Coordinates of C-alpha atoms in Angstrom, one line a residue:
L286 CA -8.3 8.7 -12.0
G287 CA -7.4 8.8 -8.3
G288 CA -8.5 6.4 -5.6
S289 CA -7.2 3.0 -4.9
R290 CA -4.8 1.3 -7.4
G291 CA -6.2 -1.8 -8.8
Q292 CA -5.8 -4.5 -6.2
R293 CA -7.0 -3.9 -2.7
E294 CA -4.2 -3.6 -0.2
E295 CA -4.2 -3.1 3.5
P296 CA -3.1 0.4 4.3
W297 CA -0.1 -0.9 6.1
A298 CA 0.9 -3.3 3.3
A299 CA 4.6 -3.7 3.1
P300 CA 6.4 -3.3 -0.3
G301 CA 5.6 -6.1 -2.6
A302 CA 4.0 -8.1 0.2
S303 CA 3.1 -10.9 -2.2
D304 CA 6.8 -11.5 -3.1
A305 CA 9.2 -13.8 -1.3
G306 CA 12.2 -13.0 0.8
S307 CA 12.5 -9.5 2.1
R308 CA 9.0 -8.6 1.0
K309 CA 7.5 -11.4 3.1
M310 CA 9.3 -10.2 6.2
A311 CA 8.3 -6.6 5.5
S312 CA 4.7 -7.8 5.3
E313 CA 5.1 -9.6 8.7
D314 CA 6.5 -6.4 10.2
I315 CA 3.5 -4.3 9.2
T316 CA 1.0 -7.0 10.2
K317 CA 2.5 -7.3 13.7
L318 CA 2.5 -3.5 13.9
A319 CA -1.1 -3.2 12.9
E320 CA -2.2 -5.9 15.3
S321 CA -0.4 -4.2 18.2
L322 CA -1.8 -0.8 17.4
A323 CA -5.3 -2.3 17.0
K324 CA -5.2 -3.2 20.7
T325 CA -4.9 0.5 21.6
K326 CA -8.2 1.4 20.0
V327 CA -11.0 2.6 22.3
G328 CA -13.8 0.1 21.5
G329 CA -16.6 2.2 23.0
G330 CA -15.7 5.4 21.1
Q331 CA -15.4 3.9 17.6
L332 CA -17.9 4.2 14.7
S333 CA -16.9 2.0 11.7
F334 CA -18.1 1.9 8.1
K335 CA -15.0 -0.1 7.2
G336 CA -15.2 -2.2 4.0
Q337 CA -18.9 -1.5 3.3
S338 CA -18.2 -0.4 -0.3
L339 CA -20.5 2.6 0.1
K340 CA -20.7 4.9 -2.9
L341 CA -21.3 8.3 -1.4
N342 CA -21.7 10.8 -4.2
T343 CA -24.4 13.2 -3.0
A344 CA -25.7 14.5 0.3
E345 CA -28.6 12.1 0.0
D346 CA -26.2 9.1 -0.4
A347 CA -24.5 10.1 2.8
E348 CA -27.6 10.5 5.0
K349 CA -27.2 7.1 6.8
V350 CA -23.6 7.9 7.6
I351 CA -24.4 11.4 8.8
K352 CA -27.2 10.2 11.0
Q353 CA -25.0 7.7 12.8
I354 CA -22.2 10.3 13.3
E355 CA -24.6 12.8 14.7
E356 CA -26.2 10.3 17.1
F357 CA -22.9 8.8 18.3
D358 CA -22.0 10.4 21.6
G359 CA -18.3 10.6 22.5
L360 CA -17.0 9.7 19.0
E361 CA -13.3 9.1 19.3
A362 CA -12.5 7.1 16.2
L363 CA -14.1 7.1 12.7
R364 CA -13.4 4.4 10.2
L365 CA -14.3 5.1 6.6
E366 CA -11.9 2.7 4.9
G367 CA -13.0 0.7 1.8
N368 CA -15.7 3.2 0.7
T369 CA -15.8 5.9 -1.9
V370 CA -16.6 9.5 -0.9
G371 CA -17.3 12.3 -3.4
V372 CA -17.0 16.0 -2.9
E373 CA -20.7 16.7 -2.0
A374 CA -20.9 13.7 0.4
A375 CA -17.6 14.8 2.0
K376 CA -19.1 18.3 2.7
V377 CA -22.2 17.0 4.5
I378 CA -20.1 14.4 6.5
A379 CA -17.8 17.3 7.4
K380 CA -20.8 19.3 8.7
A381 CA -21.7 16.4 11.0
L382 CA -18.1 16.2 12.3
E383 CA -18.0 19.9 13.2
K384 CA -19.6 19.0 16.6
K385 CA -17.3 16.0 17.3
S386 CA -14.6 17.6 19.4
E387 CA -13.6 14.3 21.0
L388 CA -12.6 12.7 17.7
K389 CA -9.0 11.5 18.0
R390 CA -8.5 8.8 15.3
C391 CA -9.3 9.2 11.6
H392 CA -9.0 5.9 9.7
W393 CA -9.6 7.3 6.3
S394 CA -7.5 5.0 4.0
D395 CA -8.8 3.7 0.7
M396 CA -11.9 6.0 0.7
F397 CA -11.7 7.6 -2.7
T398 CA -11.9 4.5 -5.0
G399 CA -12.7 5.4 -8.6
R400 CA -12.6 9.2 -7.9
L401 CA -11.0 11.7 -10.2
R402 CA -7.8 13.0 -8.6
S403 CA -9.3 16.5 -8.8
E404 CA -12.1 15.4 -6.5
I405 CA -9.9 14.4 -3.6
P406 CA -8.3 17.7 -2.5
P407 CA -11.7 19.5 -2.0
A408 CA -13.1 16.5 -0.2
L409 CA -10.1 16.4 2.2
I410 CA -10.2 20.2 2.7
S411 CA -13.9 19.9 3.8
L412 CA -13.2 17.1 6.3
G413 CA -10.0 18.8 7.6
D414 CA -11.8 22.2 8.1
A415 CA -14.5 20.3 10.1
L416 CA -12.0 18.8 12.4
I417 CA -10.4 22.3 13.0
S418 CA -13.8 23.9 13.6
A419 CA -14.8 21.1 16.0
G420 CA -11.7 21.8 18.1
A421 CA -10.6 18.1 17.8
H422 CA -7.2 16.9 18.9
L423 CA -6.1 14.1 16.7
V424 CA -3.8 11.3 17.8
E425 CA -3.9 9.3 14.5
L426 CA -4.5 10.3 10.9
D427 CA -4.5 7.5 8.3
L428 CA -4.9 8.5 4.6
S429 CA -3.1 5.5 3.1
D430 CA -4.0 3.9 -0.2
N431 CA -5.6 7.1 -1.6
A432 CA -4.0 7.9 -4.9
F433 CA -4.2 11.7 -4.4
G434 CA -0.7 12.6 -5.7
P435 CA 1.1 15.9 -4.8
D436 CA -2.1 17.9 -5.1
G437 CA -3.8 15.7 -2.5
V438 CA -1.3 16.7 0.1
R439 CA -2.5 20.3 -0.3
G440 CA -5.9 18.9 0.7
F441 CA -4.8 18.2 4.3
E442 CA -2.0 20.7 4.6
A443 CA -4.1 23.2 6.5
L444 CA -5.2 20.4 8.9
L445 CA -1.6 19.4 9.6
K446 CA -0.7 23.0 10.4
S447 CA -3.7 23.5 12.7
P448 CA -4.2 22.9 16.5
A449 CA -6.1 19.8 15.6
C450 CA -2.8 18.1 14.8
Y451 CA -0.6 19.5 17.5
T452 CA -1.3 16.3 19.4
L453 CA -0.7 14.0 16.4
Q454 CA 1.2 10.8 17.3
E455 CA 0.7 8.6 14.2
L456 CA 0.6 9.8 10.6
K457 CA 0.1 7.1 7.9
L458 CA 0.3 8.0 4.2
N459 CA 1.3 4.7 2.6
N460 CA 0.8 4.3 -1.1
C461 CA -0.5 7.8 -2.0
G462 CA 1.7 8.7 -4.9
M463 CA 2.8 12.0 -3.2
G464 CA 6.0 12.3 -5.3
I465 CA 8.8 14.7 -4.5
G466 CA 6.4 17.7 -4.6
G467 CA 4.0 16.2 -2.1
G468 CA 6.9 15.1 0.1
K469 CA 8.1 18.7 0.3
I470 CA 4.6 20.1 1.0
L471 CA 4.2 17.5 3.8
A472 CA 7.6 18.3 5.3
A473 CA 6.9 22.0 5.4
A474 CA 3.5 21.4 7.0
L475 CA 5.1 19.2 9.7
K476 CA 7.7 21.8 10.4
E477 CA 5.0 24.5 10.7
C478 CA 3.0 22.3 13.0
H479 CA 6.0 21.8 15.2
R480 CA 6.8 25.5 15.3
K481 CA 3.2 26.5 16.2
S482 CA 2.7 23.8 18.8
S483 CA 6.0 24.6 20.4
A484 CA 5.0 28.2 20.7
Q485 CA 2.0 27.0 22.8
G486 CA 4.4 25.0 25.0
K487 CA 3.3 21.6 23.7
P488 CA 5.5 20.7 20.7
L489 CA 4.3 18.1 18.2
A490 CA 5.5 14.7 19.4
L491 CA 5.0 12.5 16.4
K492 CA 5.8 8.8 17.1
I493 CA 4.9 6.8 14.0
F494 CA 5.4 7.9 10.4
V495 CA 4.4 5.7 7.5
A496 CA 5.0 6.8 3.8
G497 CA 5.9 3.7 1.8
R498 CA 5.4 3.6 -2.0
N499 CA 5.3 7.4 -2.6
R500 CA 8.0 8.1 -5.1
L501 CA 9.6 10.5 -2.6
E502 CA 13.1 10.0 -4.1
N503 CA 16.1 11.9 -2.7
D504 CA 14.6 15.4 -2.7
G505 CA 11.4 14.3 -0.9
A506 CA 13.3 12.2 1.6
T507 CA 15.7 15.0 2.3
A508 CA 12.9 17.5 2.9
L509 CA 11.2 15.0 5.3
A510 CA 14.5 14.3 7.0
E511 CA 14.7 18.0 7.9
A512 CA 11.3 17.8 9.5
F513 CA 12.2 14.6 11.4
G514 CA 15.3 16.3 12.8
I515 CA 13.2 19.1 14.1
I516 CA 10.5 16.8 15.6
G517 CA 13.0 14.4 17.4
T518 CA 10.3 12.1 19.0
L519 CA 9.9 9.5 16.3
E520 CA 9.7 5.8 17.4
E521 CA 8.9 4.2 14.0
V522 CA 9.6 5.2 10.5
H523 CA 8.3 3.2 7.5
M524 CA 9.4 4.5 4.1
P525 CA 9.8 1.5 1.9
Q526 CA 9.9 1.6 -1.9
N527 CA 10.5 5.3 -2.5
G528 CA 13.3 5.4 -5.0
I529 CA 15.7 6.9 -2.4
N530 CA 19.4 6.7 -3.2
H531 CA 22.4 7.4 -1.0
P532 CA 22.0 11.2 -0.7
G533 CA 18.5 10.8 0.6
I534 CA 19.5 7.9 2.8
T535 CA 22.3 9.9 4.3
A536 CA 20.0 12.8 5.1
L537 CA 17.5 10.4 6.8
A538 CA 20.4 8.8 8.7
Q539 CA 21.4 12.2 10.1
A540 CA 17.8 12.9 11.1
F541 CA 17.4 9.5 12.8
A542 CA 20.5 10.2 14.9
I543 CA 18.6 13.0 16.7
N544 CA 15.5 10.8 17.3
P545 CA 16.8 8.8 20.2
L546 CA 13.5 6.9 20.8
L547 CA 13.6 5.2 17.4
K548 CA 12.6 1.5 17.6
V549 CA 11.7 0.6 14.0
I550 CA 13.4 1.7 10.8
N551 CA 11.8 0.2 7.6
L552 CA 13.5 1.4 4.4
N553 CA 13.0 -1.8 2.4
D554 CA 13.6 -1.6 -1.3
N555 CA 15.4 1.7 -1.6
T556 CA 19.0 2.0 -2.8
F557 CA 21.6 2.5 -0.1
T558 CA 24.8 1.4 -1.8
E559 CA 27.9 1.6 0.4
K560 CA 27.7 5.3 1.0
G561 CA 24.2 5.2 2.4
A562 CA 24.8 2.0 4.3
V563 CA 27.9 3.4 6.1
A564 CA 26.0 6.6 7.0
M565 CA 23.1 4.6 8.4
A566 CA 25.5 2.3 10.3
E567 CA 27.0 5.4 12.0
T568 CA 23.5 6.5 13.1
L569 CA 22.7 3.0 14.4
K570 CA 25.7 3.2 16.8
A571 CA 24.0 6.3 18.4
L572 CA 20.6 4.7 18.8
R573 CA 19.8 2.6 21.9
Q574 CA 16.2 1.6 21.5
I575 CA 16.3 0.0 18.0
E576 CA 14.2 -3.2 17.8
V577 CA 13.6 -3.7 14.0
I578 CA 16.0 -2.9 11.1
N579 CA 14.5 -3.6 7.7
F580 CA 17.0 -2.8 5.0
G581 CA 16.0 -5.7 2.7
D582 CA 16.4 -5.1 -1.0
C583 CA 18.4 -2.0 -0.4
L584 CA 21.6 -2.9 -2.2
V585 CA 23.8 -2.3 0.9
R586 CA 26.3 -4.7 -0.7
S587 CA 29.2 -6.3 1.3
K588 CA 31.0 -3.2 2.5
G589 CA 27.7 -1.7 3.7
A590 CA 26.7 -5.0 5.4
V591 CA 30.0 -5.0 7.3
A592 CA 29.5 -1.5 8.5
I593 CA 26.0 -2.4 9.7
A594 CA 27.4 -5.5 11.4
D595 CA 29.9 -3.3 13.3
A596 CA 27.0 -1.1 14.6
V597 CA 25.0 -4.2 15.7
K598 CA 28.0 -5.7 17.4
E599 CA 28.8 -2.4 19.3
G600 CA 25.3 -2.0 20.7
L601 CA 21.6 -2.5 19.7
H602 CA 20.9 -4.9 22.6
K603 CA 17.2 -4.6 22.1
L604 CA 17.4 -5.7 18.5
K605 CA 14.6 -8.2 17.5
E606 CA 14.8 -8.3 13.7
L607 CA 17.5 -7.6 11.2
N608 CA 16.6 -7.8 7.5
L609 CA 19.5 -7.6 5.0
S610 CA 17.9 -9.8 2.4
F611 CA 18.4 -9.3 -1.4
C612 CA 21.3 -6.8 -0.8
E613 CA 24.0 -8.4 -3.0
I614 CA 26.0 -9.4 0.1
K615 CA 28.8 -11.9 -0.4
R616 CA 30.2 -14.7 1.8
D617 CA 32.6 -12.9 4.1
A618 CA 30.3 -10.0 4.8
A619 CA 27.4 -12.4 5.6
L620 CA 29.5 -14.3 8.0
T621 CA 30.5 -11.0 9.7
V622 CA 26.8 -10.2 10.1
A623 CA 26.1 -13.6 11.7
E624 CA 29.1 -13.2 14.1
A625 CA 27.8 -9.7 15.1
I626 CA 24.6 -11.0 16.7
E627 CA 26.3 -13.3 19.2
D628 CA 25.0 -11.4 22.3
K629 CA 21.7 -10.2 21.0
T630 CA 19.5 -12.1 23.3
E631 CA 16.3 -10.4 22.1
L632 CA 16.9 -11.3 18.4
E633 CA 14.0 -13.2 16.9
K634 CA 14.9 -13.1 13.1
L635 CA 17.9 -12.6 10.9
D636 CA 17.1 -12.5 7.2
L637 CA 20.0 -12.9 4.8
N638 CA 18.0 -14.5 2.0
G639 CA 18.5 -13.7 -1.7
N640 CA 22.2 -12.7 -1.3
C641 CA 25.3 -14.2 -3.1
L642 CA 26.5 -16.8 -0.6
G643 CA 26.5 -20.3 -2.1
E644 CA 25.7 -23.6 -0.4
E645 CA 28.9 -23.8 1.7
V646 CA 28.4 -20.3 3.2
C647 CA 24.8 -21.1 4.0
E648 CA 25.9 -24.1 6.0
Q649 CA 28.6 -22.0 7.7
L650 CA 25.9 -19.5 8.7
H651 CA 23.9 -22.3 10.4
E652 CA 27.0 -23.5 12.2
I653 CA 27.9 -20.1 13.5
L654 CA 24.4 -19.5 14.8
E655 CA 24.1 -23.0 16.3
G656 CA 27.3 -22.2 18.2
F657 CA 25.5 -19.2 19.7
N658 CA 22.4 -21.4 20.3
M659 CA 20.5 -19.0 17.9
A660 CA 20.0 -21.3 14.9
S661 CA 16.2 -20.7 15.1
V662 CA 16.6 -17.0 14.3
L663 CA 18.0 -17.5 10.8
G664 CA 15.3 -17.1 8.1
S665 CA 15.0 -19.1 5.0
L666 CA 17.9 -19.0 2.5
S667 CA 15.9 -20.6 -0.3
D668 CA 16.4 -17.7 -2.7
D669 CA 20.1 -17.5 -2.3
E670 CA 21.7 -16.4 -5.6
G671 CA 24.8 -18.6 -5.2
E672 CA 28.4 -17.5 -5.0
E673 CA 29.4 -15.1 -7.7
D674 CA 32.3 -15.9 -9.9
E675 CA 35.3 -13.5 -10.4
E676 CA 33.9 -12.1 -13.7
E677 CA 30.6 -11.1 -12.0
E678 CA 32.5 -9.5 -9.2
E679 CA 34.5 -7.5 -11.7
D680 CA 31.3 -6.4 -13.5
E681 CA 29.8 -5.3 -10.2
E682 CA 32.9 -3.3 -9.3
E683 CA 32.8 -1.6 -12.7
E684 CA 29.1 -0.9 -12.2
E685 CA 29.9 0.6 -8.7
E686 CA 32.6 2.8 -10.2
E687 CA 30.3 3.9 -13.1
E688 CA 27.5 4.7 -10.6
E689 CA 30.0 6.7 -8.5
E690 CA 31.3 8.7 -11.5
Q691 CA 27.7 9.5 -12.7
Q692 CA 26.7 10.6 -9.2
Q693 CA 29.8 12.8 -8.9
L694 CA 29.2 14.3 -12.3
K695 CA 25.5 14.9 -11.5
E696 CA 26.5 16.6 -8.2
R697 CA 28.9 18.9 -10.1
E698 CA 26.3 19.7 -12.6
E699 CA 23.7 20.5 -10.0
E700 CA 26.2 22.7 -8.2
Q701 CA 26.9 24.4 -11.6
E702 CA 23.2 24.8 -12.4
S703 CA 22.5 26.3 -9.0
L704 CA 25.0 29.0 -9.9
T705 CA 24.5 29.6 -13.6
P706 CA 20.8 30.3 -14.2
K707 CA 21.4 33.9 -13.0
K708 CA 24.2 36.0 -14.4
I709 CA 27.3 35.8 -12.3
I710 CA 29.3 39.0 -12.6
D711 CA 33.1 38.7 -12.6
S712 CA 34.4 41.3 -10.2
Q713 CA 37.1 42.5 -12.7
A714 CA 35.7 42.0 -16.2
S715 CA 32.0 42.4 -15.2
T716 CA 31.3 39.7 -17.8
P717 CA 28.1 37.6 -17.3
V718 CA 28.8 33.8 -17.1
L719 CA 25.9 31.8 -18.4
S720 CA 24.9 28.1 -18.3
P721 CA 27.2 26.1 -20.7
P722 CA 25.4 25.0 -23.8
V723 CA 24.2 21.4 -24.0
D724 CA 24.1 19.2 -27.1
V725 CA 22.1 16.0 -27.8
A726 CA 25.2 13.8 -27.2
T727 CA 25.8 15.3 -23.7
F728 CA 22.1 14.9 -22.7
L729 CA 22.0 11.3 -23.9
A730 CA 25.3 10.4 -22.2
F731 CA 24.1 11.9 -18.8
P732 CA 20.4 12.7 -18.9
S733 CA 18.9 15.2 -16.6
P734 CA 15.7 17.3 -16.7
E735 CA 17.8 20.5 -16.7
K736 CA 19.8 19.4 -19.7
L737 CA 16.7 18.5 -21.7
L738 CA 15.2 21.9 -21.0
R739 CA 18.5 23.6 -21.9
L740 CA 18.4 21.9 -25.4
G741 CA 15.7 24.5 -26.1
P742 CA 12.4 24.4 -27.9
K743 CA 13.9 22.3 -30.8
C744 CA 15.0 19.5 -28.4
S745 CA 12.4 17.1 -29.8
V746 CA 13.5 17.6 -33.4
L747 CA 17.2 17.5 -32.6
I748 CA 17.0 14.2 -30.8
A749 CA 14.8 12.6 -33.4
Q750 CA 17.1 13.8 -36.2
Q751 CA 20.2 12.4 -34.5
T752 CA 18.7 8.9 -33.7
D753 CA 19.0 6.2 -36.2
T754 CA 15.4 4.9 -36.1
S755 CA 16.1 1.9 -38.3
D756 CA 18.1 0.5 -35.3
V757 CA 15.6 -0.8 -32.7
E758 CA 18.3 -1.0 -30.0
K759 CA 19.2 2.7 -30.5
V760 CA 15.5 3.8 -30.4
V761 CA 14.9 1.9 -27.1
A762 CA 18.1 3.3 -25.6
T763 CA 17.1 6.9 -26.6
L764 CA 13.5 6.5 -25.3
L765 CA 14.7 5.1 -22.0
R766 CA 17.1 8.1 -21.6
I767 CA 14.4 10.6 -22.4
S768 CA 11.9 9.0 -20.1
S769 CA 14.4 8.7 -17.2
V770 CA 14.2 12.5 -16.6
F771 CA 10.4 12.5 -16.4
K772 CA 8.9 14.7 -13.7
D773 CA 5.4 15.7 -12.8
E774 CA 6.5 19.4 -13.2
A775 CA 4.8 20.9 -16.3
P776 CA 7.9 22.1 -18.3
V777 CA 9.8 18.8 -17.9
K778 CA 6.7 16.6 -18.5
T779 CA 5.9 18.6 -21.7
A780 CA 9.5 18.4 -23.0
V781 CA 9.6 14.6 -22.3
H782 CA 6.3 14.1 -24.1
E783 CA 7.2 16.2 -27.1
T784 CA 10.6 14.6 -27.5
T785 CA 9.1 11.1 -27.2
D786 CA 6.5 11.9 -29.8
A787 CA 9.0 13.2 -32.3
L788 CA 11.2 10.1 -31.8
M789 CA 8.5 7.4 -31.8
R790 CA 6.5 9.0 -34.6
K791 CA 9.6 8.9 -36.8
A792 CA 10.3 5.3 -35.8
F793 CA 6.8 3.9 -36.2
S794 CA 6.2 5.6 -39.5
S795 CA 9.3 4.0 -41.0
A796 CA 8.5 0.9 -43.2
T797 CA 11.6 -0.9 -42.0
F798 CA 11.0 -0.4 -38.2
N799 CA 10.1 -3.6 -36.5
S800 CA 7.4 -2.8 -33.9
D801 CA 7.5 -6.3 -32.3
A802 CA 11.2 -6.2 -31.9
F803 CA 10.9 -2.8 -30.4
V804 CA 8.4 -3.8 -27.7
T805 CA 10.4 -7.0 -26.9
N806 CA 13.7 -5.0 -26.5
L807 CA 11.9 -2.4 -24.4
L808 CA 10.4 -5.1 -22.0
V809 CA 13.9 -6.7 -21.6
H810 CA 15.5 -3.4 -20.7
M811 CA 12.6 -2.7 -18.2
G812 CA 13.3 -6.1 -16.6
L813 CA 9.9 -7.4 -17.4
L814 CA 11.1 -10.0 -19.9
K815 CA 14.1 -12.3 -19.4
S816 CA 17.0 -12.3 -21.9
E817 CA 19.7 -14.9 -22.5
E818 CA 22.2 -12.0 -22.8
K819 CA 23.3 -10.1 -19.7
I820 CA 21.5 -6.7 -20.1
K821 CA 21.5 -3.9 -17.6
T822 CA 18.0 -2.9 -16.8
V823 CA 16.8 0.6 -15.9
P824 CA 17.1 1.4 -12.2
S825 CA 13.6 2.9 -11.9
L826 CA 10.5 2.2 -14.1
Y827 CA 8.6 5.2 -13.0
G828 CA 9.7 7.5 -15.9
I829 CA 9.2 4.9 -18.7
L830 CA 5.8 3.8 -17.3
M831 CA 4.6 7.4 -17.2
T832 CA 6.0 8.0 -20.7
L833 CA 4.3 4.9 -22.1
N834 CA 1.1 6.1 -20.5
H835 CA 1.4 9.1 -22.8
M836 CA 2.7 7.2 -25.9
V837 CA 0.0 4.6 -26.0
Q838 CA -2.7 7.3 -26.4
Q839 CA -1.0 8.8 -29.5
D840 CA -2.1 8.1 -33.1
Y841 CA 1.4 6.8 -34.1
F842 CA 1.4 4.0 -31.5
P843 CA 0.4 0.6 -33.0
K844 CA -2.8 -0.7 -31.3
S845 CA -1.4 -4.3 -31.9
L846 CA 1.2 -3.6 -29.1
V847 CA -1.5 -2.7 -26.5
P848 CA -2.3 -6.3 -25.4
V849 CA 1.4 -7.2 -25.2
L850 CA 2.2 -4.3 -23.0
S851 CA -0.9 -4.9 -20.9
A852 CA 0.0 -8.5 -20.3
F853 CA 3.6 -7.8 -19.1
V854 CA 2.7 -4.8 -16.9
T855 CA -0.1 -6.8 -15.3
K856 CA 2.1 -9.7 -14.4
P857 CA 3.6 -9.7 -10.8
N858 CA 7.2 -8.3 -11.0
R859 CA 9.4 -6.9 -8.3
A860 CA 10.6 -4.2 -10.6
L861 CA 7.0 -2.8 -10.8
D862 CA 6.3 -2.8 -7.1
S863 CA 8.0 0.5 -6.4
C864 CA 6.0 2.2 -9.2
S865 CA 2.5 1.2 -8.2
F866 CA 1.0 4.6 -9.1
A867 CA 2.6 4.8 -12.6
R868 CA 1.7 1.1 -13.2
H869 CA -1.9 1.8 -12.2
M870 CA -2.1 4.8 -14.5
L871 CA -0.7 2.8 -17.5
L872 CA -2.9 -0.2 -17.0
Q873 CA -6.0 2.0 -16.7
T874 CA -5.1 3.7 -20.0
L875 CA -4.4 0.4 -21.7
H876 CA -7.7 -1.0 -20.6
Q877 CA -9.6 2.0 -22.1
L878 CA -7.9 1.6 -25.5

């Protein structure tokens, strides 16, 4: 099912807005922004059906709405949030909009609740075509909180490329489950819009872009970064909780550097690490209008925090808010950040909560800021993790080295794979060089979608055969590695499902396999259940949630585990916040079983 995901959220909801620390600040950011934007609305030209819970399935259902649209002279803003619009109703509403050339703002978030995902693209196409036919010139398009996925982006692709969007200033697509594919389609449409509008002498001048909680990951973010670099007029970018790592962050940083009007950057709850933080710090040095930096929960770590502090110290005189909460920053780096804000007279809030400081450093922070007469700007430090001991620091350094090695290996593999699918002819020997063979051990050591596919049609049998299913730990580890490469693309999705089925059918059919121990172990590794031992949890839950959504529907899956899974996936947990679409899909399936 498409539509809204379980709980109702405001279309501008920040990542995990119910959580403490960085999430609270992100929520405040979005609330303030929404309030300031609301003041710009033209009261006399707005028709609102907001929050009326209308169920518009047929043309007859939509008669009241159509009548009001047709009778509203000078319609400039149409609010349809909090209703549910079907394909037939969308067609007749679209017909009424064909005569509304003055329409500028479409507030169409959360308007497909309970709809099948297949219903949403045709509904959007009808509405988009109507705006094009009307000769409308949109300023704002808000489609947030509509779970339309990658296919849904196709539904408004033509609209984005049309003259109706040459004047677009605000594009809001928060919490839509676009994925990498949707991000790429969106980026291409924005570039095409800019090209066509430039040819008419009035290039697209987008100011506000919102696309939090969309699973864009590195590839989607990189595609959008290319579009941002071409547009060059952005003032606010909100892309929290998208599973973006340092390659995507670096691409965004390079694009931001050529958007000199940027005031707000909200990338909360992505994964910068030092590389991404340093790249973003270099960009910040070139930007003069920055007012809000939200890198909370972005794992910038100490070296990244120092680089950002240097950028703040060198400029950013208009800075109002700096959020580096929950970033694994340690004592010296935190003090460097505090010292960097000495002459930032506009600063209203510094958030360093949830880092690894300890009581003594927290007091030092207060003292430093009191010395600048800025004590009031420091946010709460109530979730401070305390000073790390030497053993934890060594563990972190080892983790960083391991992450770096894996990333370098992955980059080398991707480079190799980009060359080897086609035959490469040696100029002297004329011998074709093909992709190197992959075995199960290689895939499980460094999983990737390409390696899984290159294992061939027997990959599911091979992995099941080589996994000791009497060992719960090994089964969980193998399942997590398989699911980590999950993609919405058909060949990869099929390979993941088939391999999972072979493995888990073998495990659950064994008389000695302990199902309860399996689900407990899995929940611990997912970060949904605490363990007394220090266990490294998976970095993203998207793959395992989507894989579980398939698993629980199979005949081999014990129905006794359904309520256990449901209970833990329902509970509030920061690890689940960035995977709201996958979580929604799994919960929906579990409730139907």
